[in-house]
PDB file of C-alpha atoms in Angstrom:
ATOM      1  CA  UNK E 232     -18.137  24.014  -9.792  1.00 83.00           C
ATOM      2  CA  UNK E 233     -19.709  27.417 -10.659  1.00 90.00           C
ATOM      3  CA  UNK E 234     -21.951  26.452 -13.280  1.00 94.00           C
ATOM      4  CA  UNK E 235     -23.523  23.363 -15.095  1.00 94.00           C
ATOM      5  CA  UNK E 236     -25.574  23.930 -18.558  1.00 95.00           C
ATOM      6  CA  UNK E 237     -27.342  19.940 -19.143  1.00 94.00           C
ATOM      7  CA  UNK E 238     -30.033  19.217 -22.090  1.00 92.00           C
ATOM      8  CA  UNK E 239     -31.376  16.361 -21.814  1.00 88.00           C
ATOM      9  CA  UNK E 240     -33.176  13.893 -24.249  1.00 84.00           C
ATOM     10  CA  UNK E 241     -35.803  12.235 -22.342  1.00 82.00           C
ATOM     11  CA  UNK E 242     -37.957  11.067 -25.410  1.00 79.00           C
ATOM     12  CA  UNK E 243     -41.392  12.135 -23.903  1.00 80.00           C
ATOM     13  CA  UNK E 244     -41.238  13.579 -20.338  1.00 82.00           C
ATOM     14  CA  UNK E 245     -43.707  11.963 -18.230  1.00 83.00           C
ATOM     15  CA  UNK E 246     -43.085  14.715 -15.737  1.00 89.00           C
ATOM     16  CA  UNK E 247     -40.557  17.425 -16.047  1.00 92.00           C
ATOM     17  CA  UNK E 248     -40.608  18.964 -12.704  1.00 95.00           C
ATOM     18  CA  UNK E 249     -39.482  15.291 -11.556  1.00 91.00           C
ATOM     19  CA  UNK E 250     -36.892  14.498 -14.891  1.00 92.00           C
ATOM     20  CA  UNK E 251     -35.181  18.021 -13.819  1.00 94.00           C
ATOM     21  CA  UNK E 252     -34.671  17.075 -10.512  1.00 93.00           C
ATOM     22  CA  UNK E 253     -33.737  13.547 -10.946  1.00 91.00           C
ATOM     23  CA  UNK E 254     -31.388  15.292 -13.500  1.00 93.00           C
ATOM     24  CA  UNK E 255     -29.949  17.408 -10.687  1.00 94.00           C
ATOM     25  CA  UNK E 256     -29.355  14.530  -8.431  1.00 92.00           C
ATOM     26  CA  UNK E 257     -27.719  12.253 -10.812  1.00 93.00           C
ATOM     27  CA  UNK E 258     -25.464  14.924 -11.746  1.00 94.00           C
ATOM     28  CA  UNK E 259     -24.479  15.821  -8.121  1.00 94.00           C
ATOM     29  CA  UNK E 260     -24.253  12.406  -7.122  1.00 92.00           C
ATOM     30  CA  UNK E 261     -22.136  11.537  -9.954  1.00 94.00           C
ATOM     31  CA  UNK E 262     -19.580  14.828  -8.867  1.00 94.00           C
ATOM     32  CA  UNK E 263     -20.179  13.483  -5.444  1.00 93.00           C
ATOM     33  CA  UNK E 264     -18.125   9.941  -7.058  1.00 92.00           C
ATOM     34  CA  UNK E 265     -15.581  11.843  -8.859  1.00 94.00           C
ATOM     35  CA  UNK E 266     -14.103  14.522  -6.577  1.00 94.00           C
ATOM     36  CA  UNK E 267     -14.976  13.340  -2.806  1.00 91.00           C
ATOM     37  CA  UNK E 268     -16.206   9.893  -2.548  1.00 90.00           C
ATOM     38  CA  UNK E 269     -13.009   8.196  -1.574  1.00 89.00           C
ATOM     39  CA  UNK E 270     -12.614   4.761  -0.644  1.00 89.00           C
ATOM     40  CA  UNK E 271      -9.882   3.934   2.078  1.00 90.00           C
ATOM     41  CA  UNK E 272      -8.692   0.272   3.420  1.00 92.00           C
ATOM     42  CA  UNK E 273      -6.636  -0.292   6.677  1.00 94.00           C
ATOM     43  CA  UNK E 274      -3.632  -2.661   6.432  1.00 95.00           C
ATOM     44  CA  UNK E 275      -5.938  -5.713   7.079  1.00 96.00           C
ATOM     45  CA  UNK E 276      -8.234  -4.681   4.109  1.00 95.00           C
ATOM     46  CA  UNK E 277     -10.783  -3.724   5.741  1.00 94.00           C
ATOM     47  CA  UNK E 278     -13.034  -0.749   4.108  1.00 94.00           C
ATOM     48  CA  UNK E 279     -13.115   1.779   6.599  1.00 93.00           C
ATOM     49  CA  UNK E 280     -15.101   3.866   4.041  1.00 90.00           C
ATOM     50  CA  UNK E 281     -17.737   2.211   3.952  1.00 88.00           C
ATOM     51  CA  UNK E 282     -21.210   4.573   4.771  1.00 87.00           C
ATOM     52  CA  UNK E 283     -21.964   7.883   4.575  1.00 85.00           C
ATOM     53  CA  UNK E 284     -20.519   8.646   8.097  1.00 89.00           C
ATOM     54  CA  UNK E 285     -16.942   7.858   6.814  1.00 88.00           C
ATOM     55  CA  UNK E 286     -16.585   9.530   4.208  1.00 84.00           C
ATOM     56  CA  UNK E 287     -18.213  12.774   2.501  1.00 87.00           C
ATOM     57  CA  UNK E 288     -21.527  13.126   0.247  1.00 87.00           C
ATOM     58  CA  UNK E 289     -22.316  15.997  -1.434  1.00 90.00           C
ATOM     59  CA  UNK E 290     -24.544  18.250  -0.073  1.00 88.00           C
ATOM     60  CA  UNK E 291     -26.614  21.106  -0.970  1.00 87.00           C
ATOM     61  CA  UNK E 292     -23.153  23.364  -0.643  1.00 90.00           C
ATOM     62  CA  UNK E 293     -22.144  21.495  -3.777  1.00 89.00           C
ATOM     63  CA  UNK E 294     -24.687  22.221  -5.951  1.00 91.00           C
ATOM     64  CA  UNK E 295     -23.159  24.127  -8.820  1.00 92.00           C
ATOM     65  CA  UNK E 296     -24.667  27.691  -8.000  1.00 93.00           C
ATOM     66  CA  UNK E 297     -25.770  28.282 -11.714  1.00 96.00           C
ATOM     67  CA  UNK E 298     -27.591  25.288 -12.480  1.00 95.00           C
ATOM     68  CA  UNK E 299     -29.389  25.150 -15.989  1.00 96.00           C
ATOM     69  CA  UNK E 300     -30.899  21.460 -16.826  1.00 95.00           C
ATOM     70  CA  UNK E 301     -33.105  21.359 -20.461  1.00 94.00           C
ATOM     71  CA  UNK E 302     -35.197  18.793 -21.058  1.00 92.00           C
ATOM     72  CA  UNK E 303     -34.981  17.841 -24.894  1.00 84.00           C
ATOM     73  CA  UNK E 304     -38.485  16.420 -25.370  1.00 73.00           C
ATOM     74  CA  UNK E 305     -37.972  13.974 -28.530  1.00 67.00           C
ATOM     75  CA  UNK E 306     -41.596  12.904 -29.612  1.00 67.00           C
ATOM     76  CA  UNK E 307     -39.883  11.044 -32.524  1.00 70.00           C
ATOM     77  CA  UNK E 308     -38.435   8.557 -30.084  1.00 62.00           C
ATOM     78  CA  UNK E 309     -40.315   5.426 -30.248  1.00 66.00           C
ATOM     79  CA  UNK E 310     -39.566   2.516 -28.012  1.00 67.00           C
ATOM     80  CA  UNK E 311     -41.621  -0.098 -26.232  1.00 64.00           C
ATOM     81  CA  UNK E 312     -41.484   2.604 -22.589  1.00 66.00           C
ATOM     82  CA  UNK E 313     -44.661   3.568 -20.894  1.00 61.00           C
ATOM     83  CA  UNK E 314     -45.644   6.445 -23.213  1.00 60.00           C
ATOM     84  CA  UNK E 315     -42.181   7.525 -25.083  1.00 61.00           C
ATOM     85  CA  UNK E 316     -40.195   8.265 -22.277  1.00 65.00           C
ATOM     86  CA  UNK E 317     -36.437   7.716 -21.364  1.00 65.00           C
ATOM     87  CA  UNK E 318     -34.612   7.127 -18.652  1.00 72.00           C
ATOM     88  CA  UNK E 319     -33.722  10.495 -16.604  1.00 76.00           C
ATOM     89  CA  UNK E 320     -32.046   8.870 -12.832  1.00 71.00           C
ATOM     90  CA  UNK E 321     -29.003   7.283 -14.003  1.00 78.00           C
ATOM     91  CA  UNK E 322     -27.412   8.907 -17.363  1.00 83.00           C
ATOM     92  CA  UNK E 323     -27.256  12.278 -15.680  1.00 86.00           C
ATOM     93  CA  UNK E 324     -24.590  10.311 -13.283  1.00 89.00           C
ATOM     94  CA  UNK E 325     -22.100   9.711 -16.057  1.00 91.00           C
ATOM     95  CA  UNK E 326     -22.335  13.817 -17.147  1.00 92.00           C
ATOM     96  CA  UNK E 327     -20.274  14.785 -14.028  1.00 93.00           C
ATOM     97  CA  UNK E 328     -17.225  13.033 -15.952  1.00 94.00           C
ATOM     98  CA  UNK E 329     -17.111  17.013 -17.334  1.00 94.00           C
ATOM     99  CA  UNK E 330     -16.503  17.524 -13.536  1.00 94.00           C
ATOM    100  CA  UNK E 331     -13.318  15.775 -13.602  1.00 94.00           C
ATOM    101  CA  UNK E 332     -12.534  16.652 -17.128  1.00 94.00           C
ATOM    102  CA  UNK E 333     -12.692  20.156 -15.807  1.00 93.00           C
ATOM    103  CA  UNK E 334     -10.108  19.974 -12.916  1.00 93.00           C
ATOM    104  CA  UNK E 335      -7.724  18.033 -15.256  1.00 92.00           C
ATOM    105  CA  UNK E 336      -8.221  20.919 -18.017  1.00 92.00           C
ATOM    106  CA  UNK E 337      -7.494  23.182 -15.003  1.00 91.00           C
ATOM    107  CA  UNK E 338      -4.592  22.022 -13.941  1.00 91.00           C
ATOM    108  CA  UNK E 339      -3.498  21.272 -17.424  1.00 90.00           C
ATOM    109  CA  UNK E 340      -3.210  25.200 -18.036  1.00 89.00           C
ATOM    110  CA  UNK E 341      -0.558  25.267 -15.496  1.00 86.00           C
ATOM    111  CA  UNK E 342       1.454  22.168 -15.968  1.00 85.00           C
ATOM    112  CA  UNK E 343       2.422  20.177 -18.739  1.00 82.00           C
ATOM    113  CA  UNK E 344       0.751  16.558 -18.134  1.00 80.00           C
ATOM    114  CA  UNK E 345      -1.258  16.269 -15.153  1.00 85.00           C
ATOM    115  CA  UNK E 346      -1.842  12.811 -13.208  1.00 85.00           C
ATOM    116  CA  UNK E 347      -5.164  13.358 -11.510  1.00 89.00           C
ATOM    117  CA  UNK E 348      -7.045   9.904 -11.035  1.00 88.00           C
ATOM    118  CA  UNK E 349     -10.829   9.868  -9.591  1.00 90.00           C
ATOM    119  CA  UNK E 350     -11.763  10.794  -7.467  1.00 92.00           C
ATOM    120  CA  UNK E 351     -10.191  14.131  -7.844  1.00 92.00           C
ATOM    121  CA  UNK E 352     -10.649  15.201  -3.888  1.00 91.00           C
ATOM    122  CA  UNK E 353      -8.505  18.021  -2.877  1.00 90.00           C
ATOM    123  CA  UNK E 354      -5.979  16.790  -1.794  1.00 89.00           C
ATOM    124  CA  UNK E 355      -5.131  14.639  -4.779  1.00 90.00           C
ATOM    125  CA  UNK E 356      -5.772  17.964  -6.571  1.00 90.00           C
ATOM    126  CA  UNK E 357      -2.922  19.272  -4.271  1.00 89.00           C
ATOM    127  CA  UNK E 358      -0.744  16.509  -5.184  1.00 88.00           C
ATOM    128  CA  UNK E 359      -1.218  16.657  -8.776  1.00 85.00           C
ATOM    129  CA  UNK E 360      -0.249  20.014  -8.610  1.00 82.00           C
ATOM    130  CA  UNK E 361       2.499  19.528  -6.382  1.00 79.00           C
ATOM    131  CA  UNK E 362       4.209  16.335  -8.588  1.00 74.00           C
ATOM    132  CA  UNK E 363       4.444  18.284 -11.038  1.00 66.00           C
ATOM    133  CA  UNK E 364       6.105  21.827 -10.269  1.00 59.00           C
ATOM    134  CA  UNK E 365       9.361  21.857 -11.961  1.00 53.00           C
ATOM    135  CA  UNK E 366      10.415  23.273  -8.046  1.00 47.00           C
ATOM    136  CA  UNK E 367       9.984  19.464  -6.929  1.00 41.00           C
ATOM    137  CA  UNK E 368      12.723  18.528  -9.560  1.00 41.00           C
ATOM    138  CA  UNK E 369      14.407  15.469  -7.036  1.00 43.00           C
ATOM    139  CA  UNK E 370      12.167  12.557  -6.268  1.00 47.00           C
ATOM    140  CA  UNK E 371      12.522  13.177  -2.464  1.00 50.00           C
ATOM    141  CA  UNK E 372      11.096  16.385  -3.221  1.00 50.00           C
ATOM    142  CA  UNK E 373       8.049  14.945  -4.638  1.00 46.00           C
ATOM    143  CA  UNK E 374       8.270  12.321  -1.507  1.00 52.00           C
ATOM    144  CA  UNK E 375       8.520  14.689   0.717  1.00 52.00           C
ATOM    145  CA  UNK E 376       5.245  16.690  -1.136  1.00 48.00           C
ATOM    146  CA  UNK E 377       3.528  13.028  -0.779  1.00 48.00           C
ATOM    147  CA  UNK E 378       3.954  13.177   2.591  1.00 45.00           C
ATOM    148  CA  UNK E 379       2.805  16.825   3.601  1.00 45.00           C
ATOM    149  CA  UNK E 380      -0.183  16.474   1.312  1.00 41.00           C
ATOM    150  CA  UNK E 381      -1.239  13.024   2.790  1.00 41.00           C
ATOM    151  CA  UNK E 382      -1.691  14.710   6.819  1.00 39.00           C
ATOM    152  CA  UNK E 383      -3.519  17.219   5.219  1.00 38.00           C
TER     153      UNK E 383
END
């Protein structure tokens, strides 16, 4: 992701240097959940992804490296919340849906109907790609893509 423009309406901003960056982390977290957070069982159905040692977070590496974040301060929102203000942790977790959006548009400009479920990790990325080639025409050719993608 090269670049991220969010405004967003947090009625009254209690603090804005804190709504930005809880902004910032709900958006990374939520790109976090829908290209690399990927949840794998063994054949007794056990989850052996089940902490951050087993499978990957984002990190600072995946911040977007143009990151613009707006705060739209609404002062004719008027609820029952300590002084005006809206929530600013969790929303900005169900913006990085554009995230995925974005690969699928990507890989829609090459192929007619991409399959690319969340998350969208590489290697599904890969294999979208891959199903899809009118070069893998047979279905052991797409097998056989299956297969290299899945030792990647």
């Amino acid at each position: 992701m090269l670049r991220v423009d969010v405004l967003h309406d947090v009625g009254t901003s209690l603090n804005p240097a804190i709504d930005i960056g809880q902004i910032q982390g709900g958006f990374v977290q939520g790109m976090g959940w829908l290209t690399t957070e990927e949840l794998w069982w063994d054949a007794a159905g056990s989850l052996k992804t089940h902490a951050p040692s087993t499978y990957k977070i984002p990190t600072i590496g995946d911040r977007p490296a143009v990151f613009n974040v707006e705060l739209m301060d609404n002062p004719s929102f008027q609820s029952a919340t300590p002084y005006f203000s809206k929530a600013v942790g969790e929303p900005p977790l169900m913006l990085a849906i554009s995230v995925h959006q974005a690969l699928v548009e990507a890989l829609a400009s090459r192929l007619e109907r991409p399959a690319l479920n969340a998350p969208a990790t590489p290697e599904s990325v890969l294999l979208a790609r891959s199903m899809n080639e009118p070069a893998l025409a047979s279905s052991a050719e797409r097998n056989d893509a299956k297969a290299e993608v899945s030792v990647l």
